[in-house]
Amino acid sequence: MNILVYRWNSYNYIDIIATFQSMGHQVDVIEQELESYDEDESFAARLHGILQQKNYDFVFTVNYFAVISGVCQQMGIKYVSWSCDSPLLSMYHKNVFLDCNYFFLFDKTNYLEFKGMGVKHIWHLPLAVDTNRLDELFAQDTMDKMQLVETDSGNASKHSVRDFAGGISFVGNLYEKNSYDELETRFPEYLRGYFDAVMEAQLNISGGNIIEPMLTADILERVSEYFELKDSFSDLGLVFATTVLGFKTASLQRQRALLALVAKFPVNLYTNTGGDTLLRVKNCGSVDYWSEMPKVFRYSKINLNFTIPNIKSGLPLRIFDVLGAGGFLLTNYQAELPDYFEIGKDLACFESEAELVEKCSYYLTHEEERQQIAKNGYEKVKNCCSYRKRLKFILEKIGEE
């Protein structure tokens, strides 16, 4: 089977392409920065030319690009997209209803929304992890460490292994730069107070999102005076709740949680988005997704996940990455967690800041139980959440296997 992949900066492309190839398929890749996800005449012309030169079975992307959908519809070729972000604002475009589209959304709430709109080819599909790739990484890491030990102390070693061991670690964005902070001074005091109350309420709710329902018609009418909605069939409430309040809420949640933890335990932060204002939190800087991040997950005693409120029910990629690396995961509750994991056996979960601190205290002092949970989580994703299983599901649904 011939597959054309449009590749952008999503982390999971390498695993997806490698898995397609290991399944015996031919994969070609096109890369180009788009002027817009919706329209880009030069890219559309280039894609059209490529599709004319070779007989492809389908075009594949992570997330959805309306410009690609339009070209595929013209060419009579299937367009397959698998989401890794939610909600995908790029899907709120008229091209979403084209017959060429085959959607696979990791957030069940988002999937049900578009299915209810009448989108024809759409399925719910969680994200995945390649444990084989990670196993090879750690096997090489073990060999490097052995060689370091064997190297004479007076000689410089050709290998260096960074020490990623830690107690509590978080790898991720703090969203310290967000559009709410840029807009806040433009809002009248009434709106600022209302938004503060909405975000505070959201911070006290686990496994659900109340931000969008709290944006009433009256509030949105006031918002429209300060916030412009670009061309889309999504409504102002969705866009504002996602791009403005959602990211600000995530920033508050993550920073508050880390500060609550560091008051009692050492905490390592791996990020490229600041974090210097979090006193006593050890800012370790950014880590490479492929070579370093898995080592943080494997060698930290506790790995944290905070799911951004924009993801209403689904499980973000970080959950699979931590478990696939053999790390112990402590995550906020998400509605879809019990569908795939046994809480307390495969991973641990918290529903409040107080419970987060309590669970960290418990698992830091229960070594064997923590290690067993990490092992169970690894086995679960290895057996049930591989890219091969996910891509096999996609090929079955589009009728190409």
GROMACS .gro file of C-alpha atoms in nm, residues 36-305:
model
  270
   36SER     CA    1  -0.300   2.848   0.686
   37TYR     CA    2  -0.448   2.512   0.775
   38ASP     CA    3  -0.751   2.613   0.568
   39GLU     CA    4  -0.602   2.765   0.251
   40ASP     CA    5  -0.256   2.763   0.097
   41GLU     CA    6  -0.253   2.782  -0.284
   42SER     CA    7   0.115   2.693  -0.328
   43PHE     CA    8   0.093   2.389  -0.101
   44ALA     CA    9  -0.236   2.276  -0.258
   45ALA     CA   10  -0.076   2.294  -0.605
   46ARG     CA   11   0.228   2.099  -0.483
   47LEU     CA   12   0.014   1.832  -0.318
   48HIS     CA   13  -0.203   1.806  -0.628
   49GLY     CA   14   0.106   1.747  -0.841
   50ILE     CA   15   0.242   1.478  -0.609
   51LEU     CA   16  -0.089   1.293  -0.606
   52GLN     CA   17  -0.095   1.297  -0.986
   53GLN     CA   18   0.251   1.143  -1.014
   54LYS     CA   19   0.188   0.834  -0.802
   55ASN     CA   20  -0.108   0.616  -0.714
   56TYR     CA   21  -0.152   0.666  -0.339
   57ASP     CA   22  -0.408   0.470  -0.138
   58PHE     CA   23  -0.457   0.758   0.106
   59VAL     CA   24  -0.304   1.073   0.251
   60PHE     CA   25  -0.237   1.065   0.627
   61THR     CA   26  -0.185   1.342   0.882
   62VAL     CA   27  -0.175   1.382   1.256
   63ASN     CA   28  -0.455   1.635   1.320
   64TYR     CA   29  -0.671   1.781   1.043
   65PHE     CA   30  -0.587   2.022   0.763
   66ALA     CA   31  -0.877   2.153   0.556
   67VAL     CA   32  -0.647   2.245   0.267
   68ILE     CA   33  -0.539   1.880   0.234
   69SER     CA   34  -0.899   1.765   0.256
   70GLY     CA   35  -0.994   1.992  -0.033
   71VAL     CA   36  -0.719   1.856  -0.258
   72CYS     CA   37  -0.801   1.494  -0.170
   73GLN     CA   38  -1.167   1.553  -0.250
   74GLN     CA   39  -1.073   1.692  -0.591
   75MET     CA   40  -0.840   1.399  -0.659
   76GLY     CA   41  -1.082   1.133  -0.535
   77ILE     CA   42  -0.837   1.000  -0.273
   78LYS     CA   43  -0.901   0.919   0.092
   79TYR     CA   44  -0.773   1.157   0.357
   80VAL     CA   45  -0.705   1.001   0.698
   81SER     CA   46  -0.640   1.216   1.005
   82TRP     CA   47  -0.573   1.100   1.362
   83SER     CA   48  -0.597   1.369   1.628
   84CYS     CA   49  -0.343   1.429   1.902
   85ASP     CA   50  -0.494   1.761   2.017
   86SER     CA   51  -0.846   1.838   2.134
   87PRO     CA   52  -1.054   2.017   2.043
   88LEU     CA   53  -0.918   2.054   1.692
   89LEU     CA   54  -1.031   2.402   1.595
   90SER     CA   55  -0.911   2.326   1.242
   91MET     CA   56  -1.199   2.076   1.214
   92TYR     CA   57  -1.457   2.353   1.248
   93HIS     CA   58  -1.445   2.411   0.874
   94LYS     CA   59  -1.692   2.329   0.598
   95ASN     CA   60  -1.448   2.077   0.447
   96VAL     CA   61  -1.501   1.850   0.747
   97PHE     CA   62  -1.814   1.715   0.574
   98LEU     CA   63  -1.633   1.608   0.254
   99ASP     CA   64  -1.665   1.239   0.164
  100CYS     CA   65  -1.289   1.190   0.137
  101ASN     CA   66  -1.235   1.243   0.512
  102TYR     CA   67  -1.171   0.963   0.759
  103PHE     CA   68  -1.138   1.094   1.114
  104PHE     CA   69  -0.993   0.921   1.421
  105LEU     CA   70  -1.029   1.133   1.736
  106PHE     CA   71  -0.866   1.045   2.068
  107ASP     CA   72  -1.114   1.244   2.277
  108LYS     CA   73  -1.450   1.064   2.290
  109THR     CA   74  -1.641   1.384   2.371
  110ASN     CA   75  -1.497   1.551   2.060
  111TYR     CA   76  -1.576   1.240   1.854
  112LEU     CA   77  -1.940   1.238   1.967
  113GLU     CA   78  -1.973   1.608   1.888
  114PHE     CA   79  -1.867   1.570   1.525
  115LYS     CA   80  -2.055   1.245   1.481
  116GLY     CA   81  -2.365   1.429   1.600
  117MET     CA   82  -2.301   1.699   1.339
  118GLY     CA   83  -2.328   1.437   1.067
  119VAL     CA   84  -1.962   1.376   0.985
  120LYS     CA   85  -1.975   1.051   0.790
  121HIS     CA   86  -1.647   0.865   0.849
  122ILE     CA   87  -1.542   0.915   1.209
  123TRP     CA   88  -1.423   0.691   1.493
  124HIS     CA   89  -1.289   0.722   1.845
  125LEU     CA   90  -0.926   0.609   1.872
  126PRO     CA   91  -0.697   0.668   2.174
  127LEU     CA   92  -0.329   0.749   2.133
  128ALA     CA   93  -0.044   0.499   2.147
  129VAL     CA   94   0.320   0.430   2.235
  130ASP     CA   95   0.601   0.227   2.078
  131THR     CA   96   0.743   0.024   2.366
  132ASN     CA   97   0.981  -0.158   2.131
  133ARG     CA   98   1.157   0.168   2.045
  134LEU     CA   99   1.177   0.261   2.412
  135ASP     CA  100   1.306  -0.084   2.509
  136GLU     CA  101   1.588  -0.044   2.257
  137LEU     CA  102   1.670   0.300   2.400
  138PHE     CA  103   1.703   0.162   2.752
  139ALA     CA  104   1.901  -0.140   2.635
  140GLN     CA  105   2.153   0.099   2.475
  141ASP     CA  106   2.147   0.314   2.789
  142THR     CA  107   2.239   0.009   2.997
  143MET     CA  108   2.527  -0.075   2.764
  144ASP     CA  109   2.655   0.284   2.786
  145LYS     CA  110   2.646   0.275   3.166
  146MET     CA  111   2.836  -0.054   3.171
  147GLN     CA  112   3.100   0.091   2.942
  148LEU     CA  113   3.133   0.394   3.169
  149VAL     CA  114   3.197   0.167   3.466
  150GLU     CA  115   3.460  -0.028   3.272
  151THR     CA  116   3.640   0.289   3.157
  152ASP     CA  117   3.956   0.365   3.354
  153SER     CA  118   3.907   0.661   3.585
  154GLY     CA  119   4.208   0.833   3.431
  155ASN     CA  120   4.072   0.816   3.077
  156ALA     CA  121   3.793   1.021   2.922
  157SER     CA  122   3.496   0.809   2.828
  158LYS     CA  123   3.350   0.825   2.479
  159HIS     CA  124   3.006   0.791   2.632
  160SER     CA  125   2.815   1.015   2.871
  161VAL     CA  126   2.491   0.929   3.042
  162ARG     CA  127   2.296   1.218   3.195
  163ASP     CA  128   2.151   1.139   3.535
  164PHE     CA  129   1.773   1.177   3.513
  165ALA     CA  130   1.696   1.014   3.845
  166GLY     CA  131   1.463   1.212   4.067
  167GLY     CA  132   1.178   1.198   4.313
  168ILE     CA  133   0.884   1.384   4.158
  169SER     CA  134   0.910   1.505   3.798
  170PHE     CA  135   0.693   1.693   3.554
  171VAL     CA  136   0.774   1.723   3.184
  172GLY     CA  137   0.558   1.973   3.003
  173ASN     CA  138   0.443   2.321   2.920
  174LEU     CA  139   0.352   2.568   3.194
  175TYR     CA  140   0.166   2.796   2.950
  176GLU     CA  141   0.313   3.098   3.124
  177LYS     CA  142   0.268   3.291   2.800
  178ASN     CA  143  -0.100   3.270   2.717
  179SER     CA  144  -0.352   3.487   2.538
  180TYR     CA  145  -0.558   3.551   2.853
  181ASP     CA  146  -0.272   3.743   3.011
  182GLU     CA  147  -0.240   3.945   2.692
  183LEU     CA  148  -0.613   4.026   2.684
  184GLU     CA  149  -0.681   4.064   3.055
  185THR     CA  150  -0.611   4.436   3.082
  186ARG     CA  151  -0.857   4.506   2.799
  187PHE     CA  152  -1.147   4.337   2.978
  188PRO     CA  153  -1.362   4.540   3.216
  189GLU     CA  154  -1.344   4.453   3.585
  190TYR     CA  155  -1.675   4.263   3.567
  191LEU     CA  156  -1.548   4.023   3.301
  192ARG     CA  157  -1.214   3.972   3.474
  193GLY     CA  158  -1.391   3.880   3.795
  194TYR     CA  159  -1.623   3.642   3.615
  195PHE     CA  160  -1.341   3.468   3.431
  196ASP     CA  161  -1.140   3.435   3.753
  197ALA     CA  162  -1.440   3.265   3.914
  198VAL     CA  163  -1.491   3.031   3.617
  199MET     CA  164  -1.127   2.925   3.613
  200GLU     CA  165  -1.122   2.879   3.990
  201ALA     CA  166  -1.428   2.656   3.965
  202GLN     CA  167  -1.266   2.454   3.687
  203LEU     CA  168  -0.959   2.399   3.902
  204ASN     CA  169  -1.180   2.232   4.162
  205ILE     CA  170  -1.345   1.993   3.917
  206SER     CA  171  -1.179   1.669   3.812
  207GLY     CA  172  -1.266   1.479   3.497
  208GLY     CA  173  -1.496   1.741   3.348
  209ASN     CA  174  -1.496   2.079   3.176
  210ILE     CA  175  -1.733   2.357   3.282
  211ILE     CA  176  -1.560   2.650   3.115
  212GLU     CA  177  -1.758   2.653   2.791
  213PRO     CA  178  -2.104   2.608   2.954
  214MET     CA  179  -2.024   2.898   3.187
  215LEU     CA  180  -1.981   3.134   2.893
  216THR     CA  181  -2.342   3.250   2.871
  217ALA     CA  182  -2.488   3.449   2.583
  218ASP     CA  183  -2.461   3.770   2.784
  219ILE     CA  184  -2.097   3.707   2.870
  220LEU     CA  185  -2.010   3.617   2.511
  221GLU     CA  186  -2.177   3.931   2.384
  222ARG     CA  187  -1.942   4.130   2.607
  223VAL     CA  188  -1.643   3.915   2.505
  224SER     CA  189  -1.710   3.981   2.136
  225GLU     CA  190  -1.625   4.347   2.194
  226TYR     CA  191  -1.267   4.250   2.281
  227PHE     CA  192  -1.204   3.915   2.110
  228GLU     CA  193  -1.241   3.861   1.735
  229LEU     CA  194  -1.355   3.523   1.606
  230LYS     CA  195  -1.188   3.426   1.280
  231ASP     CA  196  -1.375   3.256   0.995
  232SER     CA  197  -1.501   2.925   1.132
  233PHE     CA  198  -1.831   2.752   1.197
  234SER     CA  199  -1.724   2.697   1.558
  235ASP     CA  200  -1.884   2.942   1.798
  236LEU     CA  201  -1.720   3.212   2.003
  237GLY     CA  202  -1.772   3.016   2.325
  238LEU     CA  203  -1.568   2.718   2.207
  239VAL     CA  204  -1.282   2.924   2.069
  240PHE     CA  205  -1.259   3.155   2.371
  241ALA     CA  206  -1.294   2.868   2.619
  242THR     CA  207  -1.018   2.677   2.444
  243THR     CA  208  -0.760   2.927   2.326
  244VAL     CA  209  -0.795   3.177   2.610
  245LEU     CA  210  -0.942   3.038   2.932
  246GLY     CA  211  -0.831   2.677   2.876
  247PHE     CA  212  -0.461   2.754   2.853
  248LYS     CA  213  -0.475   3.002   3.141
  249THR     CA  214  -0.650   2.746   3.360
  250ALA     CA  215  -0.385   2.488   3.274
  251SER     CA  216  -0.114   2.737   3.367
  252LEU     CA  217  -0.273   2.803   3.706
  253GLN     CA  218  -0.327   2.433   3.775
  254ARG     CA  219   0.026   2.327   3.693
  255GLN     CA  220   0.203   2.606   3.876
  256ARG     CA  221  -0.012   2.574   4.189
  257ALA     CA  222   0.031   2.198   4.201
  258LEU     CA  223   0.409   2.216   4.167
  259LEU     CA  224   0.432   2.479   4.440
  260ALA     CA  225   0.213   2.270   4.672
  261LEU     CA  226   0.436   1.969   4.616
  262VAL     CA  227   0.770   2.146   4.650
  263ALA     CA  228   0.666   2.268   4.994
  264LYS     CA  229   0.709   1.906   5.108
  265PHE     CA  230   0.916   1.721   4.846
  266PRO     CA  231   1.192   1.786   4.592
  267VAL     CA  232   1.036   1.849   4.250
  268ASN     CA  233   1.206   1.848   3.909
  269LEU     CA  234   1.058   2.046   3.623
  270TYR     CA  235   1.152   1.980   3.260
  271THR     CA  236   1.021   2.255   3.036
  272ASN     CA  237   1.119   2.508   2.772
  273THR     CA  238   0.857   2.761   2.878
  274GLY     CA  239   1.006   2.932   3.182
  275GLY     CA  240   0.931   2.808   3.532
  276ASP     CA  241   1.192   3.027   3.697
  277THR     CA  242   0.929   3.196   3.914
  278LEU     CA  243   0.848   2.866   4.089
  279LEU     CA  244   1.070   2.900   4.392
  280ARG     CA  245   1.242   2.579   4.508
  281VAL     CA  246   1.119   2.382   4.206
  282LYS     CA  247   1.431   2.259   4.027
  283ASN     CA  248   1.410   2.381   3.669
  284CYS     CA  249   1.604   2.127   3.464
  285GLY     CA  250   1.528   2.290   3.129
  286SER     CA  251   1.398   2.110   2.826
  287VAL     CA  252   1.464   1.748   2.730
  288ASP     CA  253   1.470   1.581   2.390
  289TYR     CA  254   1.147   1.389   2.332
  290TRP     CA  255   1.320   1.087   2.179
  291SER     CA  256   1.647   1.039   2.367
  292GLU     CA  257   1.603   1.210   2.706
  293MET     CA  258   1.239   1.238   2.804
  294PRO     CA  259   1.189   0.858   2.835
  295LYS     CA  260   1.480   0.849   3.080
  296VAL     CA  261   1.313   1.110   3.298
  297PHE     CA  262   1.004   0.891   3.301
  298ARG     CA  263   1.193   0.569   3.372
  299TYR     CA  264   1.425   0.702   3.645
  300SER     CA  265   1.191   0.938   3.831
  301LYS     CA  266   1.004   0.786   4.121
  302ILE     CA  267   0.683   0.973   4.037
  303ASN     CA  268   0.587   1.127   3.702
  304LEU     CA  269   0.306   1.381   3.698
  305ASN     CA  270   0.043   1.440   3.432
   0.00000   0.00000   0.00000
